[in-house]
XYZ file of C-alpha atoms in Angstrom:
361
model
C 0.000 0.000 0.000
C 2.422 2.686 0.340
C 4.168 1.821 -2.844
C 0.845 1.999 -4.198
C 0.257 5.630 -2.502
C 3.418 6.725 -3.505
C 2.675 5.873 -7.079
C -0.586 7.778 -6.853
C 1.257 10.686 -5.773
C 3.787 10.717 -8.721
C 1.203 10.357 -11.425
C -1.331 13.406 -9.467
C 1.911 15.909 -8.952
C 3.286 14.846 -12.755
C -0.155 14.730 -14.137
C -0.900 18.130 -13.493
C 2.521 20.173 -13.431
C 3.068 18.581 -17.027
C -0.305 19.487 -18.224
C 0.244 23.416 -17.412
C 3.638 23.787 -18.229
C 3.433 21.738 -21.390
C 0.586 24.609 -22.651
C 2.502 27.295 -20.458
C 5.274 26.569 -23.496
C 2.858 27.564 -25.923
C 1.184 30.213 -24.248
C 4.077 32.137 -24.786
C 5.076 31.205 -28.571
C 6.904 27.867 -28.186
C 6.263 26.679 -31.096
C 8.385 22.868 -32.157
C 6.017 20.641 -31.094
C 9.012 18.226 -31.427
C 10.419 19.905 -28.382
C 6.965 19.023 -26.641
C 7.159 15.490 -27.695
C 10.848 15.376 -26.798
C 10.637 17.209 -22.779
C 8.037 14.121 -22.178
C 10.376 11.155 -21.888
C 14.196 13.377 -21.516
C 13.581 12.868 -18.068
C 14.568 9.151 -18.126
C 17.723 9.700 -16.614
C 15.971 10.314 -13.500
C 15.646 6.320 -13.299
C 19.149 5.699 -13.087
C 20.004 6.810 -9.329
C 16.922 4.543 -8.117
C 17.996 1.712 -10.473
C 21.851 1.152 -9.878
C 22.253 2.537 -6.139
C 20.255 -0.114 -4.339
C 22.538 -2.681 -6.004
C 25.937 -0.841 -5.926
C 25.857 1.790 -3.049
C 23.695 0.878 -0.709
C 23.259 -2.929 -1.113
C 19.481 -3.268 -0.061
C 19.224 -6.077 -3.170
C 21.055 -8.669 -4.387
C 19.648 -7.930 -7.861
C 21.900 -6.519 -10.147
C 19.957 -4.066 -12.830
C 19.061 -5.316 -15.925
C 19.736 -9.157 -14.780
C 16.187 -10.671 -15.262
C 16.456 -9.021 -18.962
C 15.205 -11.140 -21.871
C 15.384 -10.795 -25.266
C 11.686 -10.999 -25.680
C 11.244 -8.390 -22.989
C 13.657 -6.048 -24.521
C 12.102 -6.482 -27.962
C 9.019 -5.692 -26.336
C 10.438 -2.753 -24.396
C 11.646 -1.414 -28.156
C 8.353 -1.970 -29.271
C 6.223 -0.150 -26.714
C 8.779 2.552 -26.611
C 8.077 3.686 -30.200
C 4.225 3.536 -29.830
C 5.053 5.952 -26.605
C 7.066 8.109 -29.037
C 4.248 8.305 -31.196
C 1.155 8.947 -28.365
C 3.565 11.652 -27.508
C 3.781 13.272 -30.482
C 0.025 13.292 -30.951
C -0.525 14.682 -27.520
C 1.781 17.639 -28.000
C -0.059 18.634 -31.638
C -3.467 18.221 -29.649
C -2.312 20.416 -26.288
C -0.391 23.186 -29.132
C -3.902 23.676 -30.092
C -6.571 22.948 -27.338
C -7.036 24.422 -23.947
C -6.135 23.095 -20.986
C -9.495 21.948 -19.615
C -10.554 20.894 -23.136
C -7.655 18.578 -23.851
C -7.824 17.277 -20.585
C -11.468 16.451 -20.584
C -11.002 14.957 -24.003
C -7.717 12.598 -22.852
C -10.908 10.874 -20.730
C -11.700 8.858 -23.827
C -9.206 6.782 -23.263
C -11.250 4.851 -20.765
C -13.684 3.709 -22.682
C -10.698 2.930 -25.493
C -9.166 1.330 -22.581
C -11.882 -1.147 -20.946
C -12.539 -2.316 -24.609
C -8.585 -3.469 -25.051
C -8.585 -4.843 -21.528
C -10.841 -6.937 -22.243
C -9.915 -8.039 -25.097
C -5.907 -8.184 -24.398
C -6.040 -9.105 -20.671
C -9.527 -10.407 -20.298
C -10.758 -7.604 -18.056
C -14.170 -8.903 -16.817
C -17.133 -6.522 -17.271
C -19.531 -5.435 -14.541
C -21.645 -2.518 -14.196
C -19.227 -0.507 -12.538
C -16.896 -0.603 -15.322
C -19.820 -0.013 -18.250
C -21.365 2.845 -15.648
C -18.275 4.617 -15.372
C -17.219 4.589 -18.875
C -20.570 5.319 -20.376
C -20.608 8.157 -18.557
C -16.856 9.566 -18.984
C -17.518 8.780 -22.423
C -20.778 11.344 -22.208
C -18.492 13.971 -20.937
C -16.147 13.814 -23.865
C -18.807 13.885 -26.390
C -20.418 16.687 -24.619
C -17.642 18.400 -24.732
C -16.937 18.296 -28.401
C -20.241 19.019 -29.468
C -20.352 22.140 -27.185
C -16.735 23.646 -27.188
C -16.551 25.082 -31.024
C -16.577 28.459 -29.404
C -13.572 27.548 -27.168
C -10.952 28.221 -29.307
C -7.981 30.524 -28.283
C -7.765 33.647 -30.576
C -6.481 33.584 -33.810
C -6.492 29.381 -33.705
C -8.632 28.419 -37.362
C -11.573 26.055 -36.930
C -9.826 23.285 -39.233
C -6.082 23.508 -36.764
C -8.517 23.549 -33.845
C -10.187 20.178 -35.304
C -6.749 18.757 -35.477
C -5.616 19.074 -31.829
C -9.303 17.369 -31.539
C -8.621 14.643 -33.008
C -4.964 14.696 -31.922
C -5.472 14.357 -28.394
C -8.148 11.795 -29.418
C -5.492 9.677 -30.842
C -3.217 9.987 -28.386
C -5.794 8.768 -26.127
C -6.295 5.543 -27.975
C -2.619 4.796 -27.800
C -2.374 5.219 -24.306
C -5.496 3.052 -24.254
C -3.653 0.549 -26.562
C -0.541 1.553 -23.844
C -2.044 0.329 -20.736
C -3.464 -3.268 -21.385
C -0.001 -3.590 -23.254
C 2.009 -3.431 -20.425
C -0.107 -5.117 -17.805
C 0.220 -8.270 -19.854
C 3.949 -7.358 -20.212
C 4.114 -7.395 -16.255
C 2.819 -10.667 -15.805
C 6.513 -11.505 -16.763
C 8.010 -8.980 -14.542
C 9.552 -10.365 -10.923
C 9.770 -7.221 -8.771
C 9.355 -3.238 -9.521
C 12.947 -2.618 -10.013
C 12.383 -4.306 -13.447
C 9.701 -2.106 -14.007
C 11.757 0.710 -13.834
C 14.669 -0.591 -16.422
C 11.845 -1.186 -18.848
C 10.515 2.279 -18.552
C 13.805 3.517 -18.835
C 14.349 1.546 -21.934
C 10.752 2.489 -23.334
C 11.640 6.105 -22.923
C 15.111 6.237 -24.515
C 13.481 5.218 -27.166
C 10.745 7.510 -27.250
C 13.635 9.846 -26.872
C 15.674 9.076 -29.559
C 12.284 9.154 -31.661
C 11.819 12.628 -30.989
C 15.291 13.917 -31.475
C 15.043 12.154 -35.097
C 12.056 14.001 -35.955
C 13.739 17.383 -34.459
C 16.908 16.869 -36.746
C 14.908 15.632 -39.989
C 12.487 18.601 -39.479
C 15.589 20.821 -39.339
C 15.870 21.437 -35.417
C 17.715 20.663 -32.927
C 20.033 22.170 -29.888
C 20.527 25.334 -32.114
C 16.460 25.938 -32.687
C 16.104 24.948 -29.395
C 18.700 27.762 -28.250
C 17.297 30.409 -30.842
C 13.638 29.649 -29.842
C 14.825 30.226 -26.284
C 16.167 33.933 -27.446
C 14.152 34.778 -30.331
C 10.921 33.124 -29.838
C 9.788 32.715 -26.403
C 8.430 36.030 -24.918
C 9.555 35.197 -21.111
C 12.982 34.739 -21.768
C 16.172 32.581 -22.469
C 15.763 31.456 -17.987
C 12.272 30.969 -18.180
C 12.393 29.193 -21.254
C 15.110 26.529 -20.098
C 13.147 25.947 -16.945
C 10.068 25.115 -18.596
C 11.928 22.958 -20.808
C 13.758 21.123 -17.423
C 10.747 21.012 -15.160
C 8.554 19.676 -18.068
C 11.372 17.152 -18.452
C 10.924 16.066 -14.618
C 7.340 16.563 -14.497
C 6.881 14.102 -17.352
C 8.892 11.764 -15.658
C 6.976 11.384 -12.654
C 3.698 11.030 -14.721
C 5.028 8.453 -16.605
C 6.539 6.428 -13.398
C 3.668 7.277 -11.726
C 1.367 5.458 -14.257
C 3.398 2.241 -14.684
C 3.620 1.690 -10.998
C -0.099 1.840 -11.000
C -0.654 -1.079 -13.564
C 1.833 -2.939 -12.257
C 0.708 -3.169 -8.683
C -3.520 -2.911 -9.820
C -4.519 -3.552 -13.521
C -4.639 -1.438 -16.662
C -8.467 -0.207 -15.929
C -7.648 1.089 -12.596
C -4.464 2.663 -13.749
C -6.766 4.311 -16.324
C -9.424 5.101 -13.808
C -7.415 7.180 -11.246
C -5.423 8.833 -14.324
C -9.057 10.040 -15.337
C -9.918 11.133 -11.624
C -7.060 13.877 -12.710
C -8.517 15.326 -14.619
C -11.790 17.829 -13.039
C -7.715 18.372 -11.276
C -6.478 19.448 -15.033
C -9.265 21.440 -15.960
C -9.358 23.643 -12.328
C -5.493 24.007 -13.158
C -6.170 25.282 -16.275
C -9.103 27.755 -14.939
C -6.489 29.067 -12.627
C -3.526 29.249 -13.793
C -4.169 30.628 -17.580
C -7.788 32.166 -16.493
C -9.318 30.165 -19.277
C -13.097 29.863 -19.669
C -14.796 27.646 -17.476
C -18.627 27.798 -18.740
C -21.833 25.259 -18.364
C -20.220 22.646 -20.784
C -16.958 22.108 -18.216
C -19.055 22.231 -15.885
C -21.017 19.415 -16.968
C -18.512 17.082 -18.816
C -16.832 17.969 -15.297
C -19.159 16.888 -13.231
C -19.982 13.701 -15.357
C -16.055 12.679 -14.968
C -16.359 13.028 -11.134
C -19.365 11.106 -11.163
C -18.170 7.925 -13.246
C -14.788 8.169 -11.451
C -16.857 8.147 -7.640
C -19.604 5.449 -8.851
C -16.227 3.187 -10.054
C -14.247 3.680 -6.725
C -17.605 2.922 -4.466
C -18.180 -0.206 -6.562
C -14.864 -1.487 -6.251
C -15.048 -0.449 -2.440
C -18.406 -2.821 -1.930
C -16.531 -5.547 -3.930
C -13.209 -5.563 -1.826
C -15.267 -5.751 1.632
C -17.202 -8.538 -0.310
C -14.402 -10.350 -0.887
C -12.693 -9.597 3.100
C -15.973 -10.912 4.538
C -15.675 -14.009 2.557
C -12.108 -14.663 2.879
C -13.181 -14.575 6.543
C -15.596 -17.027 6.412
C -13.906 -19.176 4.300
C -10.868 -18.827 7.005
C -13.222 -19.491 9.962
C -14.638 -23.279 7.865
C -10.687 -24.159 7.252
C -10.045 -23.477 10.969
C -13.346 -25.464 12.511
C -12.328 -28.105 9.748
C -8.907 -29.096 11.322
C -7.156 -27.069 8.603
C -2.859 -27.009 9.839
C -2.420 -23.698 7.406
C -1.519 -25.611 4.166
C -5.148 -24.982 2.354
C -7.036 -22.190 0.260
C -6.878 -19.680 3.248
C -2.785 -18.392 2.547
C -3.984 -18.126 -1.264
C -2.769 -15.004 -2.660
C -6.341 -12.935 -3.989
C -5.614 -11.096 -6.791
C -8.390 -8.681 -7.558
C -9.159 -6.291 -10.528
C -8.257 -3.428 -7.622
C -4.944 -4.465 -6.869
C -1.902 -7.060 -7.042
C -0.437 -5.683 -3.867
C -0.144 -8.782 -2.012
C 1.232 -10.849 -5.038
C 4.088 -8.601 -5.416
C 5.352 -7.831 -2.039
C 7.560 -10.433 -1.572
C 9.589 -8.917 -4.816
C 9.611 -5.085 -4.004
C-alpha cells in the first residue's frame, strides 16, 4: 500500500505540473512541437540513481539491474517505446492547439478505449461498474466536443482547432492501446525494479524518436537555443526551466502510471489517471484564467461522477471479498485445517496485485 500511494502521488503531482507547463510553453510562442514530444520522456535519466544505487551503493538487493532481462522483454520494451514516441507526439499537436481543460477532458476517452482493449488483451471482466463509469466519462467527452466550437484561443482556425481534436483523441487511444499492453507485459516482470529498467528503456526510445524528428524537421540544440532567445516572450531562464521542469514533471507522470498497472490492472491505472482530470481542468481555470462555462461544468461533473460510482463499486466488492475470505478462514479453521489450504492463497483482484508482489519489491 504505500508503494501503491506513492505511485498515486507521482502520477497526481506529474499529471498536473506537465499538463500546465506543457501549454505554459505555448502560451508564450513555443512553437516545435518536437520539443513538446521530446521534454516528455528526456527525463529518463531520472531512473538511473533509483535503479543502480540499491545494487551498488547501498546494497538493499542482491539484484543486479538489468539481470532478469530477456530478449523478448527487450524487444518488447523497443516496441512499446516507439508507440510511446508516437502517443507523444500526438498529444503535443493536440495540447499546441486545445485548452487546458478541453484537452484534458477529451484525454478521458481513453477509458472507454481502454476497458474495450482490456478486455480483449487481458480479459478484463465486465460489470456494471466498469460499463457505468465509462458510459458516462464517455458522455463527458462527447459533450464536450459538441459544445466547445466556441472555445478556441484567438487567432487558432476552426480546421487547426479540429486537429488538436482529433490529436489528443489519438493519443488517447494509444495510451489506451498503452495500458493493457504493459499489464500483460508485467505478468513476466519479478519485482518493480524491473519495471523501472523497462521504462527507462521504453523512454530512450521515445527519446531518440523525438530527437530524429527534431533533426529531420531541421531542429535541434541550435532551434532549441534560438527559440529560447528569439521566440519565447519570457525569456532565455524561463524558457530553459520550462523545458527542465517539463522534463521532470513528465517523468513522474510516466513512473507514476506504470507503478499503477503494475501493482492494480490497466483499468484502474486508467481510472485514477481520469480522476485527474476535473484536477487538469481547475489548473487550467487558474492558472491561464481560461473559460470555465456550463459545458466544463457538466462534462466535469460527469467525470467526477463515473470516477466516484467506479471507486464505491470497487469499495463494496473488496469488503465482499474480506468478509468471505473470513468465512472461508473461519470453515478451514473449525475443519482441522494445519495452514496448508485455500486460506494463505494469494487474492488477486481487478483493484490491486499488492499482495502478489510484495515479496519482490
Amino acid at each position: 500500500m504505500p508503494l501503491l500511494v506513492t505511485n498515486y502521488i507521482l502520477l497526481l503531482v506529474g499529471s498536473i505540473s506537465s499538463t500546465l507547463l506543457s501549454r505554459y510553453y505555448f502560451i508564450h510562442k513555443g512553437r516545435s512541437r518536437w520539443v513538446s514530444t521530446w521534454v516528455q520522456t528526456a527525463g529518463f535519466p531520472l531512473l538511473l540513481p533509483p535503479i543502480y544505487l540499491p545494487y551498488y551503493l547501498f546494497r538493499s538487493t542482491p539484484r543486479r539491474p538489468f539481470s532478469h532481462f530477456t530478449l523478448p522483454i527487450l524487444l518488447l520494451s523497443l516496441l512499446v517505446g516507439l508507440l510511446l514516441g508516437l502517443n507523444n507526439l500526438l498529444f503535443s499537436w493536440g495540447n499546441s492547439y486545445l485548452p487546458v481543460s478541453t484537452s484534458s477532458l477529451l484525454l478521458s476517452s481513453q477509458l472507454l478505449f481502454t476497458l474495450i482493449l482490456s478486455v480483449l488483451i487481458v480479459k478484463q471482466k465486465l460489470t456494471f461498474q466498469n460499463l457505468n463509469c465509462v458510459i458516462l466519462l464517455t458522455l463527458s467527452s462527447i459533450l464536450l466536443g459538441l459544445g466547445s466550437s466556441d472555445d478556441r484561443p484567438t487567432g487558432l482556425t476552426r480546421s487547426n482547432y479540429f486537429v488538436g481534436f482529433f490529436c489528443t483523441i489519438g493519443a488517447g487511444l494509444l495510451f489506451a492501446l498503452y495500458l493493457p499492453v504493459m499489464e500483460r507485459i508485467y505478468r513476466r516482470v519479478d519485482s518493480y525494479l524491473m519495471v523501472m529498467e523497462m521504462q527507462l528503456v521504453m523512454e530512450a526510445v521515445a527519446t531518440l524518436l523525438a530527437v530524429v524528428g527534431m533533426v529531420a524537421s531541421g531542429g535541434g540544440v541550435e532551434e532549441m537555443r534560438r527559440e529560447s532567445e528569439e521566440v519565447f516572450d519570457k525569456g532565455a531562464r524561463a524558457y530553459w526551466g520550462t523545458v527542465i521542469g517539463n522534463a521532470a514533471t513528465w517523468q513522474l507522470c510516466f513512473m507514476g502510471t506504470a507503478g499503477m498497472v503494475y501493482l492494480t490492472s490497466s483499468l484502474t491505472g486508467g481510472i485514477c489517471m481520469t480522476a485527474l482530470l476535473a484536477m487538469n481542468v481547475l489548473g487550467g481555470v487558474v492558472a491561464y484564467g481560461e473559460e470555465f462555462g456550463g459545458v466544463k461544468a457538466v462534462s466535469t461533473v460527469l467525470c467526477v461522477w463515473g470516477f466516484c460510482s467506479y471507486v464505491y463499486g470497487m469499495y463494496v466488492k473488496m469488503k465482499r471479498g474480506i468478509n468471505n475470505d473470513n468465512v472461508t478462514s473461519a470453515g478451514e479453521e473449525d475443519g482441522g485445517d494445519n495452514g496448508n489450504g485455500g486460506g494463505g492463497k494469494i487474492q488477486v483482484t481487478e483493484m490491486g496485485r499488492g499482495d502478489a508482489v510484495a515479496n519482490n519489491v
